[in-house]
CSV table of C-alpha atoms in Angstrom, one decimal:
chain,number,residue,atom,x,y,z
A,1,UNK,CA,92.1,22.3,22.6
A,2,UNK,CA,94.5,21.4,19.8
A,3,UNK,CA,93.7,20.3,16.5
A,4,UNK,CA,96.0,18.5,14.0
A,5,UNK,CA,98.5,21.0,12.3
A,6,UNK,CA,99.1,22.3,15.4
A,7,UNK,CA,96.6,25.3,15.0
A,8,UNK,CA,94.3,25.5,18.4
A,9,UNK,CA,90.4,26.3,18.4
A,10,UNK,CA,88.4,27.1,21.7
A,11,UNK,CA,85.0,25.9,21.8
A,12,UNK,CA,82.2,28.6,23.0
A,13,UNK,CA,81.8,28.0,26.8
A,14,UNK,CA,77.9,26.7,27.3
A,15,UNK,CA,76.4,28.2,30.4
A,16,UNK,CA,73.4,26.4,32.5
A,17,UNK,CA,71.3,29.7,32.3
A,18,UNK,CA,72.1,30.4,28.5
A,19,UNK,CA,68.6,29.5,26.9
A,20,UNK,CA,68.3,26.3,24.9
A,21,UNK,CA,65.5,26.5,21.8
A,22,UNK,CA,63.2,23.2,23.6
A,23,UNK,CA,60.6,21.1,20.8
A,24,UNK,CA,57.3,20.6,21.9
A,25,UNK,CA,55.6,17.5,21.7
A,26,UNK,CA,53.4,17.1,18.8
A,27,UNK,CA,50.5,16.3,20.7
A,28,UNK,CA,50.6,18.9,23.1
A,29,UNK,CA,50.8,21.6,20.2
A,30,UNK,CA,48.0,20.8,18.2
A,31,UNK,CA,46.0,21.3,21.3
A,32,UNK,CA,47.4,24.5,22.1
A,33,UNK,CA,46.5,25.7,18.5
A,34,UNK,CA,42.6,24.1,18.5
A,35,UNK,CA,42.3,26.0,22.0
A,36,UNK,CA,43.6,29.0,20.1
A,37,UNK,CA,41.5,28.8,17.1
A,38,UNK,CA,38.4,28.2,18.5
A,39,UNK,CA,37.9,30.8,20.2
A,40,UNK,CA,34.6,32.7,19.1
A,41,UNK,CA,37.2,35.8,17.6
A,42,UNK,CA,38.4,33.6,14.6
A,43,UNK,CA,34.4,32.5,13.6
A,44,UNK,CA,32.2,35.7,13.8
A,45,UNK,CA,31.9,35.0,10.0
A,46,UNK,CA,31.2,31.9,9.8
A,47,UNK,CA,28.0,30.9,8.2
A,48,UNK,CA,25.2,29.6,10.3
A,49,UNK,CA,24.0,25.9,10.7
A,50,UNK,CA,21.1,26.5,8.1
A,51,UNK,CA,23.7,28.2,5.6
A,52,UNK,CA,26.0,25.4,6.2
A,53,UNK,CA,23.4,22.6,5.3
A,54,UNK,CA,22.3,24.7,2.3
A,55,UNK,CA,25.9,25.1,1.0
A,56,UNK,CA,25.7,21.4,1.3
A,57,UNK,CA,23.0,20.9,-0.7
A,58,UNK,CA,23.8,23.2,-3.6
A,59,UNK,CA,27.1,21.5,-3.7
A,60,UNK,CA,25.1,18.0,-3.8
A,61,UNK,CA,23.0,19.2,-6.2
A,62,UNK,CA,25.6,20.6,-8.8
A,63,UNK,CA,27.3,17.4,-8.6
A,64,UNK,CA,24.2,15.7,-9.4
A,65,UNK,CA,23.6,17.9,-12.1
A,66,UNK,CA,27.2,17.8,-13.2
A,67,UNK,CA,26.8,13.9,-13.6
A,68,UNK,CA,23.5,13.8,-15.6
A,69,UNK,CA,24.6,16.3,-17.8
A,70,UNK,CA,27.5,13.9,-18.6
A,71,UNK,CA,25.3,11.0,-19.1
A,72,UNK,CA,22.5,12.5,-21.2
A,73,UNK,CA,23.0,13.2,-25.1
A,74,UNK,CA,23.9,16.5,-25.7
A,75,UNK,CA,25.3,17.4,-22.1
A,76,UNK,CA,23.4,20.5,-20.5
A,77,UNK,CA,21.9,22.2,-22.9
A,78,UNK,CA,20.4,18.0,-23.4
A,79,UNK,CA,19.4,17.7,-20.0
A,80,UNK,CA,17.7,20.8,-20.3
A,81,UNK,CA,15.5,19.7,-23.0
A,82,UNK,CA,14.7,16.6,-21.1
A,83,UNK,CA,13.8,18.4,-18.1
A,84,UNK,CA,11.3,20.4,-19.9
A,85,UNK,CA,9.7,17.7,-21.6
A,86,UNK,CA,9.1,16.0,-18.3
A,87,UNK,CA,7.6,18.9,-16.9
A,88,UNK,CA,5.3,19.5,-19.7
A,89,UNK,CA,4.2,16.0,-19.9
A,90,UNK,CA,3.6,16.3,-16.0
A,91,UNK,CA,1.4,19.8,-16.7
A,92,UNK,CA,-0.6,17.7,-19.5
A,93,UNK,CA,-1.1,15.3,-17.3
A,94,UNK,CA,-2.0,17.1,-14.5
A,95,UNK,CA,-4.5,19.6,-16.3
A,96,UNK,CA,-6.3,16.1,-18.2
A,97,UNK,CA,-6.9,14.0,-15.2
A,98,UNK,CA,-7.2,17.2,-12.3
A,99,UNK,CA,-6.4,16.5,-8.9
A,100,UNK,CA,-6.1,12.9,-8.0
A,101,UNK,CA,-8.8,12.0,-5.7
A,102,UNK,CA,-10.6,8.9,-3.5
A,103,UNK,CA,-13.6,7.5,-5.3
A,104,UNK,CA,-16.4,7.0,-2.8
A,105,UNK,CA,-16.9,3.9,-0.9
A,106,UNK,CA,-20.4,2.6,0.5
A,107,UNK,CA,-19.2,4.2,3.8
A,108,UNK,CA,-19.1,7.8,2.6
A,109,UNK,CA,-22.8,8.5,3.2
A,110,UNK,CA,-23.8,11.8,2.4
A,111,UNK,CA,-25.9,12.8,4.7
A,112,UNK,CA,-23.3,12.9,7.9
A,113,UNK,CA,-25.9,14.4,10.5
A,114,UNK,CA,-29.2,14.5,11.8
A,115,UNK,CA,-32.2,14.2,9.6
A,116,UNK,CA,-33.1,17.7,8.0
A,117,UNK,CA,-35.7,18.9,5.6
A,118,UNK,CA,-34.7,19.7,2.0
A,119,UNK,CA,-35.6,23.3,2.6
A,120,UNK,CA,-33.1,23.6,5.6
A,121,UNK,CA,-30.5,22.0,3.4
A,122,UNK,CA,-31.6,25.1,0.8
A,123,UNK,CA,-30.8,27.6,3.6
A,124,UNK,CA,-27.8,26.3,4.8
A,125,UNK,CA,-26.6,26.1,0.7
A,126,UNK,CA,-27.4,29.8,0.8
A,127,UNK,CA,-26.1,30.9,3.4
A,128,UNK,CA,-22.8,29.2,2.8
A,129,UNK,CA,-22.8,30.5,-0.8
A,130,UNK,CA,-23.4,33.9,0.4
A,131,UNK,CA,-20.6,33.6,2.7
A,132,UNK,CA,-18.2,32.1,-0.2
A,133,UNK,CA,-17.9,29.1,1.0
A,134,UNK,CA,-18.7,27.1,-2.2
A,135,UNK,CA,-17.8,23.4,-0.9
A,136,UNK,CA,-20.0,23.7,1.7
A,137,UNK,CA,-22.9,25.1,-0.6
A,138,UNK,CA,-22.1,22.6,-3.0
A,139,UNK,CA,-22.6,20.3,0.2
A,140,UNK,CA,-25.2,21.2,1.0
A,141,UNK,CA,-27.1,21.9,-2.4
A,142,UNK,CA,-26.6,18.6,-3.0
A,143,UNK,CA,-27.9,17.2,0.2
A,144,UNK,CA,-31.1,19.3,-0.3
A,145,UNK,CA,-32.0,18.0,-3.7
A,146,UNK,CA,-31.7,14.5,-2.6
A,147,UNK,CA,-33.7,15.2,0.1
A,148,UNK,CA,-36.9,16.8,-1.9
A,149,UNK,CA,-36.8,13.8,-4.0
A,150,UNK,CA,-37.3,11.6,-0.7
A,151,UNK,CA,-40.0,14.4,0.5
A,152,UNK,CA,-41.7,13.5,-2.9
A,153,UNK,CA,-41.3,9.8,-2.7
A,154,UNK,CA,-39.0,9.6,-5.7
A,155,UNK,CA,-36.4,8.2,-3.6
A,156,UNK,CA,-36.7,5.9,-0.7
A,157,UNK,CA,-35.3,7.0,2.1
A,158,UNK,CA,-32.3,4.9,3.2
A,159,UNK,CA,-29.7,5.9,5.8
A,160,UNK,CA,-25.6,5.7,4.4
A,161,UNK,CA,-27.0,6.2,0.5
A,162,UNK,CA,-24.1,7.9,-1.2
A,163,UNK,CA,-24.5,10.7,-3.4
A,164,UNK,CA,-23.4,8.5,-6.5
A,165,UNK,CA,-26.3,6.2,-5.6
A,166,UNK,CA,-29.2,8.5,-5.1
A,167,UNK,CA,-27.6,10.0,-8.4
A,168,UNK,CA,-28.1,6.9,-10.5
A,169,UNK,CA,-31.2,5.7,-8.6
A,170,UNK,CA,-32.9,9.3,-9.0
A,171,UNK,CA,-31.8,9.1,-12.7
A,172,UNK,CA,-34.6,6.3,-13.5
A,173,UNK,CA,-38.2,8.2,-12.7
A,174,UNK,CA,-35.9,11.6,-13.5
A,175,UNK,CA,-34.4,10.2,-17.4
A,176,UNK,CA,-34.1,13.9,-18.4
A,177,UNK,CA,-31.9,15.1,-15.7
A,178,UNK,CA,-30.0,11.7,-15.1
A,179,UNK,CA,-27.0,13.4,-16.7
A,180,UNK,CA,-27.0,16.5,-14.7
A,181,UNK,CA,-27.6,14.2,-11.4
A,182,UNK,CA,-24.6,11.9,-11.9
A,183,UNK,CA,-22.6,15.4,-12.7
A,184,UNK,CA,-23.9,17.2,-9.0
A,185,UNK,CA,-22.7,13.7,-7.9
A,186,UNK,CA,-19.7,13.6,-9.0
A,187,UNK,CA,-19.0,17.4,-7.9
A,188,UNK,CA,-19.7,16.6,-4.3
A,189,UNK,CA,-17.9,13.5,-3.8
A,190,UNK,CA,-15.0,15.9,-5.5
A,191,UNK,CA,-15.3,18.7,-2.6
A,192,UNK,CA,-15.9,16.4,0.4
A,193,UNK,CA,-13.3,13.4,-0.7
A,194,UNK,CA,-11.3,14.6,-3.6
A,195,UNK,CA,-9.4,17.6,-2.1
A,196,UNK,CA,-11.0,19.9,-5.2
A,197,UNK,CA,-12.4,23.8,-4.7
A,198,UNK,CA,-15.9,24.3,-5.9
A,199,UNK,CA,-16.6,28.1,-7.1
A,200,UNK,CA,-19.7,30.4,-7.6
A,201,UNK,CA,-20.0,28.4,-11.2
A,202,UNK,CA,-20.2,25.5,-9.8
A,203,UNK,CA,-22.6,26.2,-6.9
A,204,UNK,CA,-25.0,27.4,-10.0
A,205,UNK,CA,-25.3,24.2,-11.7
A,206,UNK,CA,-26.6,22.6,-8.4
A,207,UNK,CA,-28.9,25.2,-7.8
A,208,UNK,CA,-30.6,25.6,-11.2
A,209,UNK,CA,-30.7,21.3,-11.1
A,210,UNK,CA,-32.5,21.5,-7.9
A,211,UNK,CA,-34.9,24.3,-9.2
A,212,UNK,CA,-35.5,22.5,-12.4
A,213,UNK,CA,-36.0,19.1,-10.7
A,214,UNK,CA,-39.0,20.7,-8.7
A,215,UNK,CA,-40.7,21.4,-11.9
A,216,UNK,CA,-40.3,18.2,-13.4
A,217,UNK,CA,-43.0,15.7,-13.7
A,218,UNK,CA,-41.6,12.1,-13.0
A,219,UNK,CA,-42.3,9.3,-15.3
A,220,UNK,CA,-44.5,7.5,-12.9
A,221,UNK,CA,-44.1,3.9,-14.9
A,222,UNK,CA,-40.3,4.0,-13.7
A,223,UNK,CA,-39.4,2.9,-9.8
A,224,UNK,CA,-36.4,4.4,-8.1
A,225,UNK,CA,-35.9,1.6,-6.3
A,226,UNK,CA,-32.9,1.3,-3.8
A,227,UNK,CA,-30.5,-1.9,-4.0
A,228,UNK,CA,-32.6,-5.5,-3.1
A,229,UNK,CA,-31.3,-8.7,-1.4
C-alpha cells in the first residue's frame, strides 16, 4: 500500500484462526463470579447466623450509645453518671417497695380445698417446713390458725373468706394480736399472689402466732362478726 511521500507500509495480514481478545457481557460475568464465590471454600470462616445478629447488635448498640453520649452534658463520662444514678434510684426503689405484687381480691379465698381440721393444717405446715418448703408452710400455717379460731367459735365459718378478712375480723375478740394477724395476712397473700419467697424466719412468726393465739383468752364482750347485708 502506498502512503504519501512515496514511502510504502504493509499492513499485518489478519488470519480467521488468529485469536481475537472477545468482551463478555456484563451480565453474564457477574454471574460467573457469584457462582464462583459462593462456593462453600471462600466462607468456612464466616461467622454464624447468631454471631452475625450479635455483630448487629453491638454495632446498634454503640451507635446508640455514640448518640446519647453526644446529647447528654458532659459526653461519656456524663452518660455514665446518668446511668448510674438511674440504676441506683431503680435499686432504692426496688429494695423500699419489694417485689411488686397483686393485692387480693374477694375471689382469692384462702382455703382452696376441702374442709380440714386446724390440726391437719398444723401437720401439713410441718411437714412442708421440714421439707423447706416455706410458702407452703407459710400456707398452710396460716390456714391452720384460721381454722382453730373457727373450731373455737371466734370466727364464723364462711366459705371464700380471705386471709386479709379473717385477719381483721379475728383482730376484734383477739385486740392483742390484731397486729401480728394482719402481718401473717399479709405474708400469705405475699407467697400465694405476690411472687415473694417465705424462709425459716418467716415460717416462725406464723408458728409462734398460732401457739400464742391458743393461749389467749378472748375478750368475750367483742363479736368477730363476718360482713352483714
Amino acid at each position: 500500500m502506498s502512503i504519501a511521500g512515496g514511502a510504502t507500509r504493509a499492513w499485518p495480514a489478519v488470519h480467521a484462526d488468529d485469536e481475537v481478545p472477545v468482551d463478555i457481557p456484563r451480565v453474564p460475568a457477574r454471574e460467573a463470579a457469584e457462582r464462583e464465590l459462593s462456593k462453600s471454600m471462600y466462607h468456612e470462616n464466616d461467622p454464624n447466623l447468631l454471631e452475625r445478629a450479635l455483630n448487629r447488635f453491638w454495632e446498634w448498640l454503640a451507635d446508640v450509645l455514640d448518640a446519647a453520649a453526644g446529647a447528654s452534658p458532659g459526653g461519656p463520662l456524663g452518660l455514665v453518671v446518668i446511668v448510674l444514678v438511674v440504676v441506683a434510684l431503680i435499686a432504692a426503689l426496688w429494695w423500699r417497695l419489694g417485689t411488686p405484687h397483686r393485692t387480693a381480691t374477694p375471689g382469692d379465698a384462702l382455703f382452696d380445698d376441702g374442709p380440714r381440721s386446724a390440726a391437719e393444717h398444723r401437720t401439713a405446715a410441718e411437714a412442708h417446713a421440714a421439707a423447706g418448703h416455706w410458702n407452703q408452710a407459710v400456707q398452710e400455717r396460716m390456714r391452720a390458725i384460721v381454722r382453730s379460731l373457727e373450731e373455737r367459735a371466734l370466727l364464723e365459718p364462711r366459705p371464700g373468706r380471705t386471709a386479709d378478712e379473717a385477719a381483721a375480723e379475728a383482730g376484734r375478740p383477739l385486740s392483742g394480736h390484731a397486729e401480728a394477724l394482719r402481718s401473717a395476712a399479709r405474708a400469705f397473700d405475699d407467697v400465694t399472689y405476690g411472687g415473694r419467697t417465705a424462709d425459716r424466719q418467716a415460717y416462725a412468726r406464723l408458728r409462734d402466732l398460732d401457739t400464742e393465739l391458743g393461749r389467749t383468752k378472748p375478750d368475750l364482750n367483742t363479736t368477730a362478726q363476718g360482713p352483714t347485708g
